[in-house]
Amino acid sequence: MIIVSGCLVGLKCRFDGKYKVSKEFMDLMPKGIFIPVCPEQLGGLPTPRIPCWIEDGDGYDVLFKKSRVVNQKGEDLTEFFKKGAKETAKIANFLGINVAVFKEKSPSCGVNFIYHGDKLVKGCGVTTALLIKMGIHVLDEKSFIQSFTSSLY
Ligand code: SF4
């Protein structure tokens, strides 16, 4: 089984109350390989919610208390993001999952890129950082689809 960002498989959990579904992921859903999660909802944030970003550095810096997650109003939401990461980690532990596929550019789920305000920078989100620390292999959605498709041939 694979943990997947809920917004990739049709859950309307994004900050704007929408999803970012991809056909490839929806085609794989009936195979029963995905466990959909939304770390931000698991952390207690409402949907829709005000857009958030990691202030400096990346998800590791948030975990190590060197940075914060803030929203557009400047409110500190760091604890919600840490809680969402821990709850997602719990699900992975319960089910013995060692692979996750996450939505790129999110302050929780970003794998290679996140935002600092409106600037796209290299780095991972808070949940991604925690899962990688636990030894879970985390892929962004495009890499997953590429490797999954090539494994079929
Ligand atoms: S936290 Fe992750 S699953 Fe939830 S909306 Fe953001 S990218 Fe999607």
mmCIF file with all atom_site columns, C-alpha atoms and ligand atoms in Angstrom:
data_model
loop_
_atom_site.group_PDB
_atom_site.id
_atom_site.type_symbol
_atom_site.label_atom_id
_atom_site.label_alt_id
_atom_site.label_comp_id
_atom_site.label_asym_id
_atom_site.label_entity_id
_atom_site.label_seq_id
_atom_site.pdbx_PDB_ins_code
_atom_site.Cartn_x
_atom_site.Cartn_y
_atom_site.Cartn_z
_atom_site.occupancy
_atom_site.B_iso_or_equiv
_atom_site.pdbx_formal_charge
_atom_site.auth_seq_id
_atom_site.auth_comp_id
_atom_site.auth_asym_id
_atom_site.auth_atom_id
_atom_site.pdbx_PDB_model_num
ATOM   1   C  CA  . MET A 1 1   ? 0.000   0.000  0.000   1.00 0.00 ? 1   MET A CA  1
ATOM   2   C  CA  . ILE A 1 2   ? 1.045   3.559  -0.683  1.00 0.00 ? 2   ILE A CA  1
ATOM   3   C  CA  . ILE A 1 3   ? 0.141   6.727  1.182   1.00 0.00 ? 3   ILE A CA  1
ATOM   4   C  CA  . VAL A 1 4   ? -1.063  9.367  -1.281  1.00 0.00 ? 4   VAL A CA  1
ATOM   5   C  CA  . SER A 1 5   ? -1.993  13.047 -0.987  1.00 0.00 ? 5   SER A CA  1
ATOM   6   C  CA  . GLY A 1 6   ? -5.784  13.089 -0.840  1.00 0.00 ? 6   GLY A CA  1
ATOM   7   C  CA  . CYS A 1 7   ? -6.046  15.970 -3.302  1.00 0.00 ? 7   CYS A CA  1
ATOM   8   C  CA  . LEU A 1 8   ? -4.417  13.807 -6.014  1.00 0.00 ? 8   LEU A CA  1
ATOM   9   C  CA  . VAL A 1 9   ? -7.192  11.231 -5.843  1.00 0.00 ? 9   VAL A CA  1
ATOM   10  C  CA  . GLY A 1 10  ? -10.274 13.421 -5.707  1.00 0.00 ? 10  GLY A CA  1
ATOM   11  C  CA  . LEU A 1 11  ? -10.589 14.575 -2.090  1.00 0.00 ? 11  LEU A CA  1
ATOM   12  C  CA  . LYS A 1 12  ? -11.508 18.259 -1.990  1.00 0.00 ? 12  LYS A CA  1
ATOM   13  C  CA  . CYS A 1 13  ? -8.963  18.981 0.736   1.00 0.00 ? 13  CYS A CA  1
ATOM   14  C  CA  . ARG A 1 14  ? -6.842  21.716 -0.848  1.00 0.00 ? 14  ARG A CA  1
ATOM   15  C  CA  . PHE A 1 15  ? -6.653  25.177 0.723   1.00 0.00 ? 15  PHE A CA  1
ATOM   16  C  CA  . ASP A 1 16  ? -9.206  26.394 -1.849  1.00 0.00 ? 16  ASP A CA  1
ATOM   17  C  CA  . GLY A 1 17  ? -11.581 23.475 -1.180  1.00 0.00 ? 17  GLY A CA  1
ATOM   18  C  CA  . LYS A 1 18  ? -10.731 21.861 -4.525  1.00 0.00 ? 18  LYS A CA  1
ATOM   19  C  CA  . TYR A 1 19  ? -8.651  18.917 -5.641  1.00 0.00 ? 19  TYR A CA  1
ATOM   20  C  CA  . LYS A 1 20  ? -5.752  18.533 -8.043  1.00 0.00 ? 20  LYS A CA  1
ATOM   21  C  CA  . VAL A 1 21  ? -6.707  15.180 -9.405  1.00 0.00 ? 21  VAL A CA  1
ATOM   22  C  CA  . SER A 1 22  ? -4.777  13.419 -12.156 1.00 0.00 ? 22  SER A CA  1
ATOM   23  C  CA  . LYS A 1 23  ? -6.262  10.825 -14.499 1.00 0.00 ? 23  LYS A CA  1
ATOM   24  C  CA  . GLU A 1 24  ? -3.395  8.408  -13.889 1.00 0.00 ? 24  GLU A CA  1
ATOM   25  C  CA  . PHE A 1 25  ? -4.045  8.433  -10.149 1.00 0.00 ? 25  PHE A CA  1
ATOM   26  C  CA  . MET A 1 26  ? -7.792  8.051  -10.565 1.00 0.00 ? 26  MET A CA  1
ATOM   27  C  CA  . ASP A 1 27  ? -7.189  5.090  -12.896 1.00 0.00 ? 27  ASP A CA  1
ATOM   28  C  CA  . LEU A 1 28  ? -5.085  3.428  -10.175 1.00 0.00 ? 28  LEU A CA  1
ATOM   29  C  CA  . MET A 1 29  ? -7.606  4.043  -7.357  1.00 0.00 ? 29  MET A CA  1
ATOM   30  C  CA  . PRO A 1 30  ? -9.721  0.901  -8.008  1.00 0.00 ? 30  PRO A CA  1
ATOM   31  C  CA  . LYS A 1 31  ? -6.592  -1.237 -7.559  1.00 0.00 ? 31  LYS A CA  1
ATOM   32  C  CA  . GLY A 1 32  ? -6.803  -0.465 -3.831  1.00 0.00 ? 32  GLY A CA  1
ATOM   33  C  CA  . ILE A 1 33  ? -3.132  0.436  -3.462  1.00 0.00 ? 33  ILE A CA  1
ATOM   34  C  CA  . PHE A 1 34  ? -3.609  3.984  -2.142  1.00 0.00 ? 34  PHE A CA  1
ATOM   35  C  CA  . ILE A 1 35  ? -4.352  5.227  1.367   1.00 0.00 ? 35  ILE A CA  1
ATOM   36  C  CA  . PRO A 1 36  ? -5.411  8.878  0.864   1.00 0.00 ? 36  PRO A CA  1
ATOM   37  C  CA  . VAL A 1 37  ? -4.405  11.371 3.565   1.00 0.00 ? 37  VAL A CA  1
ATOM   38  C  CA  . CYS A 1 38  ? -4.413  15.138 3.925   1.00 0.00 ? 38  CYS A CA  1
ATOM   39  C  CA  . PRO A 1 39  ? -1.854  16.153 6.558   1.00 0.00 ? 39  PRO A CA  1
ATOM   40  C  CA  . GLU A 1 40  ? -3.284  19.665 6.855   1.00 0.00 ? 40  GLU A CA  1
ATOM   41  C  CA  . GLN A 1 41  ? -6.768  18.377 7.625   1.00 0.00 ? 41  GLN A CA  1
ATOM   42  C  CA  . LEU A 1 42  ? -5.302  15.731 9.961   1.00 0.00 ? 42  LEU A CA  1
ATOM   43  C  CA  . GLY A 1 43  ? -3.491  18.549 11.744  1.00 0.00 ? 43  GLY A CA  1
ATOM   44  C  CA  . GLY A 1 44  ? -6.804  20.284 12.440  1.00 0.00 ? 44  GLY A CA  1
ATOM   45  C  CA  . LEU A 1 45  ? -6.846  22.998 9.795   1.00 0.00 ? 45  LEU A CA  1
ATOM   46  C  CA  . PRO A 1 46  ? -10.178 23.897 8.163   1.00 0.00 ? 46  PRO A CA  1
ATOM   47  C  CA  . THR A 1 47  ? -11.008 23.558 4.462   1.00 0.00 ? 47  THR A CA  1
ATOM   48  C  CA  . PRO A 1 48  ? -10.985 25.936 2.717   1.00 0.00 ? 48  PRO A CA  1
ATOM   49  C  CA  . ARG A 1 49  ? -8.122  27.690 4.524   1.00 0.00 ? 49  ARG A CA  1
ATOM   50  C  CA  . ILE A 1 50  ? -5.884  30.695 4.000   1.00 0.00 ? 50  ILE A CA  1
ATOM   51  C  CA  . PRO A 1 51  ? -2.792  29.785 1.911   1.00 0.00 ? 51  PRO A CA  1
ATOM   52  C  CA  . CYS A 1 52  ? 0.262   28.929 4.041   1.00 0.00 ? 52  CYS A CA  1
ATOM   53  C  CA  . TRP A 1 53  ? 3.985   28.541 3.455   1.00 0.00 ? 53  TRP A CA  1
ATOM   54  C  CA  . ILE A 1 54  ? 7.205   27.704 5.259   1.00 0.00 ? 54  ILE A CA  1
ATOM   55  C  CA  . GLU A 1 55  ? 8.860   30.968 6.236   1.00 0.00 ? 55  GLU A CA  1
ATOM   56  C  CA  . ASP A 1 56  ? 12.524  29.971 5.747   1.00 0.00 ? 56  ASP A CA  1
ATOM   57  C  CA  . GLY A 1 57  ? 14.299  26.745 4.862   1.00 0.00 ? 57  GLY A CA  1
ATOM   58  C  CA  . ASP A 1 58  ? 12.149  23.642 4.489   1.00 0.00 ? 58  ASP A CA  1
ATOM   59  C  CA  . GLY A 1 59  ? 10.147  21.028 6.365   1.00 0.00 ? 59  GLY A CA  1
ATOM   60  C  CA  . TYR A 1 60  ? 13.213  19.806 8.264   1.00 0.00 ? 60  TYR A CA  1
ATOM   61  C  CA  . ASP A 1 61  ? 13.785  23.329 9.590   1.00 0.00 ? 61  ASP A CA  1
ATOM   62  C  CA  . VAL A 1 62  ? 10.180  23.387 10.817  1.00 0.00 ? 62  VAL A CA  1
ATOM   63  C  CA  . LEU A 1 63  ? 10.623  20.015 12.571  1.00 0.00 ? 63  LEU A CA  1
ATOM   64  C  CA  . PHE A 1 64  ? 13.857  21.229 14.192  1.00 0.00 ? 64  PHE A CA  1
ATOM   65  C  CA  . LYS A 1 65  ? 12.230  24.516 15.327  1.00 0.00 ? 65  LYS A CA  1
ATOM   66  C  CA  . LYS A 1 66  ? 14.387  26.646 13.043  1.00 0.00 ? 66  LYS A CA  1
ATOM   67  C  CA  . SER A 1 67  ? 11.454  27.874 10.954  1.00 0.00 ? 67  SER A CA  1
ATOM   68  C  CA  . ARG A 1 68  ? 7.681   28.313 11.095  1.00 0.00 ? 68  ARG A CA  1
ATOM   69  C  CA  . VAL A 1 69  ? 4.663   27.807 8.861   1.00 0.00 ? 69  VAL A CA  1
ATOM   70  C  CA  . VAL A 1 70  ? 2.655   30.985 8.458   1.00 0.00 ? 70  VAL A CA  1
ATOM   71  C  CA  . ASN A 1 71  ? -0.428  31.965 6.500   1.00 0.00 ? 71  ASN A CA  1
ATOM   72  C  CA  . GLN A 1 72  ? -1.137  34.986 4.336   1.00 0.00 ? 72  GLN A CA  1
ATOM   73  C  CA  . LYS A 1 73  ? -2.318  36.874 7.439   1.00 0.00 ? 73  LYS A CA  1
ATOM   74  C  CA  . GLY A 1 74  ? 1.016   36.201 9.181   1.00 0.00 ? 74  GLY A CA  1
ATOM   75  C  CA  . GLU A 1 75  ? -0.526  33.773 11.700  1.00 0.00 ? 75  GLU A CA  1
ATOM   76  C  CA  . ASP A 1 76  ? 1.786   31.036 13.003  1.00 0.00 ? 76  ASP A CA  1
ATOM   77  C  CA  . LEU A 1 77  ? 0.295   27.630 12.107  1.00 0.00 ? 77  LEU A CA  1
ATOM   78  C  CA  . THR A 1 78  ? 3.416   25.580 12.767  1.00 0.00 ? 78  THR A CA  1
ATOM   79  C  CA  . GLU A 1 79  ? 1.793   23.317 15.372  1.00 0.00 ? 79  GLU A CA  1
ATOM   80  C  CA  . PHE A 1 80  ? -1.036  22.342 12.984  1.00 0.00 ? 80  PHE A CA  1
ATOM   81  C  CA  . PHE A 1 81  ? 1.513   21.313 10.365  1.00 0.00 ? 81  PHE A CA  1
ATOM   82  C  CA  . LYS A 1 82  ? 3.599   19.323 12.857  1.00 0.00 ? 82  LYS A CA  1
ATOM   83  C  CA  . LYS A 1 83  ? 0.479   17.574 14.153  1.00 0.00 ? 83  LYS A CA  1
ATOM   84  C  CA  . GLY A 1 84  ? -0.591  16.708 10.600  1.00 0.00 ? 84  GLY A CA  1
ATOM   85  C  CA  . ALA A 1 85  ? 2.862   15.254 9.905   1.00 0.00 ? 85  ALA A CA  1
ATOM   86  C  CA  . LYS A 1 86  ? 2.732   13.145 13.095  1.00 0.00 ? 86  LYS A CA  1
ATOM   87  C  CA  . GLU A 1 87  ? -0.781  11.870 12.375  1.00 0.00 ? 87  GLU A CA  1
ATOM   88  C  CA  . THR A 1 88  ? 0.255   10.891 8.843   1.00 0.00 ? 88  THR A CA  1
ATOM   89  C  CA  . ALA A 1 89  ? 3.320   9.133  10.278  1.00 0.00 ? 89  ALA A CA  1
ATOM   90  C  CA  . LYS A 1 90  ? 1.001   7.235  12.654  1.00 0.00 ? 90  LYS A CA  1
ATOM   91  C  CA  . ILE A 1 91  ? -1.085  5.970  9.736   1.00 0.00 ? 91  ILE A CA  1
ATOM   92  C  CA  . ALA A 1 92  ? 2.080   4.829  7.943   1.00 0.00 ? 92  ALA A CA  1
ATOM   93  C  CA  . ASN A 1 93  ? 3.233   3.033  11.102  1.00 0.00 ? 93  ASN A CA  1
ATOM   94  C  CA  . PHE A 1 94  ? -0.125  1.345  11.768  1.00 0.00 ? 94  PHE A CA  1
ATOM   95  C  CA  . LEU A 1 95  ? -0.224  -0.036 8.247   1.00 0.00 ? 95  LEU A CA  1
ATOM   96  C  CA  . GLY A 1 96  ? 3.506   -0.725 7.797   1.00 0.00 ? 96  GLY A CA  1
ATOM   97  C  CA  . ILE A 1 97  ? 3.653   1.549  4.760   1.00 0.00 ? 97  ILE A CA  1
ATOM   98  C  CA  . ASN A 1 98  ? 7.059   2.487  3.384   1.00 0.00 ? 98  ASN A CA  1
ATOM   99  C  CA  . VAL A 1 99  ? 6.165   4.481  0.253   1.00 0.00 ? 99  VAL A CA  1
ATOM   100 C  CA  . ALA A 1 100 ? 4.304   7.787  -0.082  1.00 0.00 ? 100 ALA A CA  1
ATOM   101 C  CA  . VAL A 1 101 ? 3.344   9.801  -3.165  1.00 0.00 ? 101 VAL A CA  1
ATOM   102 C  CA  . PHE A 1 102 ? 2.800   13.441 -2.422  1.00 0.00 ? 102 PHE A CA  1
ATOM   103 C  CA  . LYS A 1 103 ? 1.624   16.595 -4.167  1.00 0.00 ? 103 LYS A CA  1
ATOM   104 C  CA  . GLU A 1 104 ? 4.542   18.780 -5.147  1.00 0.00 ? 104 GLU A CA  1
ATOM   105 C  CA  . LYS A 1 105 ? 4.906   22.405 -3.887  1.00 0.00 ? 105 LYS A CA  1
ATOM   106 C  CA  . SER A 1 106 ? 2.722   22.050 -0.773  1.00 0.00 ? 106 SER A CA  1
ATOM   107 C  CA  . PRO A 1 107 ? 4.063   23.199 2.639   1.00 0.00 ? 107 PRO A CA  1
ATOM   108 C  CA  . SER A 1 108 ? 3.069   19.747 3.972   1.00 0.00 ? 108 SER A CA  1
ATOM   109 C  CA  . CYS A 1 109 ? 3.421   17.435 0.987   1.00 0.00 ? 109 CYS A CA  1
ATOM   110 C  CA  . GLY A 1 110 ? 6.019   19.129 -1.254  1.00 0.00 ? 110 GLY A CA  1
ATOM   111 C  CA  . VAL A 1 111 ? 8.815   16.718 -2.169  1.00 0.00 ? 111 VAL A CA  1
ATOM   112 C  CA  . ASN A 1 112 ? 11.314  18.763 -4.201  1.00 0.00 ? 112 ASN A CA  1
ATOM   113 C  CA  . PHE A 1 113 ? 9.748   22.227 -4.143  1.00 0.00 ? 113 PHE A CA  1
ATOM   114 C  CA  . ILE A 1 114 ? 7.839   24.437 -1.741  1.00 0.00 ? 114 ILE A CA  1
ATOM   115 C  CA  . TYR A 1 115 ? 6.867   28.098 -1.614  1.00 0.00 ? 115 TYR A CA  1
ATOM   116 C  CA  . HIS A 1 116 ? 8.327   30.886 0.477   1.00 0.00 ? 116 HIS A CA  1
ATOM   117 C  CA  . GLY A 1 117 ? 5.455   33.328 0.081   1.00 0.00 ? 117 GLY A CA  1
ATOM   118 C  CA  . ASP A 1 118 ? 4.972   33.510 -3.687  1.00 0.00 ? 118 ASP A CA  1
ATOM   119 C  CA  . LYS A 1 119 ? 8.522   32.352 -4.481  1.00 0.00 ? 119 LYS A CA  1
ATOM   120 C  CA  . LEU A 1 120 ? 9.039   28.727 -5.495  1.00 0.00 ? 120 LEU A CA  1
ATOM   121 C  CA  . VAL A 1 121 ? 12.187  27.291 -3.871  1.00 0.00 ? 121 VAL A CA  1
ATOM   122 C  CA  . LYS A 1 122 ? 13.853  23.886 -3.558  1.00 0.00 ? 122 LYS A CA  1
ATOM   123 C  CA  . GLY A 1 123 ? 12.910  21.965 -0.456  1.00 0.00 ? 123 GLY A CA  1
ATOM   124 C  CA  . CYS A 1 124 ? 10.348  19.609 1.012   1.00 0.00 ? 124 CYS A CA  1
ATOM   125 C  CA  . GLY A 1 125 ? 7.262   20.087 3.147   1.00 0.00 ? 125 GLY A CA  1
ATOM   126 C  CA  . VAL A 1 126 ? 6.831   19.253 6.830   1.00 0.00 ? 126 VAL A CA  1
ATOM   127 C  CA  . THR A 1 127 ? 5.114   15.866 6.440   1.00 0.00 ? 127 THR A CA  1
ATOM   128 C  CA  . THR A 1 128 ? 7.523   14.819 3.708   1.00 0.00 ? 128 THR A CA  1
ATOM   129 C  CA  . ALA A 1 129 ? 10.477  15.652 5.979   1.00 0.00 ? 129 ALA A CA  1
ATOM   130 C  CA  . LEU A 1 130 ? 9.079   13.572 8.855   1.00 0.00 ? 130 LEU A CA  1
ATOM   131 C  CA  . LEU A 1 131 ? 8.285   10.561 6.661   1.00 0.00 ? 131 LEU A CA  1
ATOM   132 C  CA  . ILE A 1 132 ? 11.755  10.658 5.065   1.00 0.00 ? 132 ILE A CA  1
ATOM   133 C  CA  . LYS A 1 133 ? 13.279  10.804 8.561   1.00 0.00 ? 133 LYS A CA  1
ATOM   134 C  CA  . MET A 1 134 ? 11.314  7.628  9.369   1.00 0.00 ? 134 MET A CA  1
ATOM   135 C  CA  . GLY A 1 135 ? 12.833  5.874  6.350   1.00 0.00 ? 135 GLY A CA  1
ATOM   136 C  CA  . ILE A 1 136 ? 9.764   6.119  4.115   1.00 0.00 ? 136 ILE A CA  1
ATOM   137 C  CA  . HIS A 1 137 ? 10.423  6.595  0.395   1.00 0.00 ? 137 HIS A CA  1
ATOM   138 C  CA  . VAL A 1 138 ? 8.568   9.742  -0.684  1.00 0.00 ? 138 VAL A CA  1
ATOM   139 C  CA  . LEU A 1 139 ? 7.969   10.478 -4.369  1.00 0.00 ? 139 LEU A CA  1
ATOM   140 C  CA  . ASP A 1 140 ? 6.344   13.438 -6.068  1.00 0.00 ? 140 ASP A CA  1
ATOM   141 C  CA  . GLU A 1 141 ? 3.370   12.651 -8.280  1.00 0.00 ? 141 GLU A CA  1
ATOM   142 C  CA  . LYS A 1 142 ? 5.203   12.994 -11.614 1.00 0.00 ? 142 LYS A CA  1
ATOM   143 C  CA  . SER A 1 143 ? 8.108   10.737 -10.593 1.00 0.00 ? 143 SER A CA  1
ATOM   144 C  CA  . PHE A 1 144 ? 5.658   8.139  -9.310  1.00 0.00 ? 144 PHE A CA  1
ATOM   145 C  CA  . ILE A 1 145 ? 3.659   8.052  -12.538 1.00 0.00 ? 145 ILE A CA  1
ATOM   146 C  CA  . GLN A 1 146 ? 6.862   7.887  -14.623 1.00 0.00 ? 146 GLN A CA  1
ATOM   147 C  CA  . SER A 1 147 ? 8.317   5.026  -12.608 1.00 0.00 ? 147 SER A CA  1
ATOM   148 C  CA  . PHE A 1 148 ? 4.965   3.213  -12.409 1.00 0.00 ? 148 PHE A CA  1
ATOM   149 C  CA  . THR A 1 149 ? 4.376   3.521  -16.160 1.00 0.00 ? 149 THR A CA  1
ATOM   150 C  CA  . SER A 1 150 ? 7.906   2.420  -17.068 1.00 0.00 ? 150 SER A CA  1
ATOM   151 C  CA  . SER A 1 151 ? 7.581   -0.603 -14.762 1.00 0.00 ? 151 SER A CA  1
ATOM   152 C  CA  . LEU A 1 152 ? 4.647   -1.782 -16.902 1.00 0.00 ? 152 LEU A CA  1
ATOM   153 C  CA  . TYR A 1 153 ? 6.833   -2.148 -20.019 1.00 0.00 ? 153 TYR A CA  1
HETATM 154 S  S1  . SF4 B 2 .   ? -1.824  18.960 2.611   1.00 0.00 ? 1   SF4 B S1  1
HETATM 155 FE FE1 . SF4 B 2 .   ? -1.212  17.562 0.990   1.00 0.00 ? 1   SF4 B FE1 1
HETATM 156 S  S2  . SF4 B 2 .   ? -3.057  16.302 0.680   1.00 0.00 ? 1   SF4 B S2  1
HETATM 157 FE FE2 . SF4 B 2 .   ? -3.699  18.094 1.813   1.00 0.00 ? 1   SF4 B FE2 1
HETATM 158 S  S3  . SF4 B 2 .   ? -4.364  19.510 0.229   1.00 0.00 ? 1   SF4 B S3  1
HETATM 159 FE FE3 . SF4 B 2 .   ? -2.214  19.990 0.670   1.00 0.00 ? 1   SF4 B FE3 1
HETATM 160 S  S4  . SF4 B 2 .   ? -1.092  18.812 -0.870  1.00 0.00 ? 1   SF4 B S4  1
HETATM 161 FE FE4 . SF4 B 2 .   ? -3.138  17.961 -0.798  1.00 0.00 ? 1   SF4 B FE4 1
#
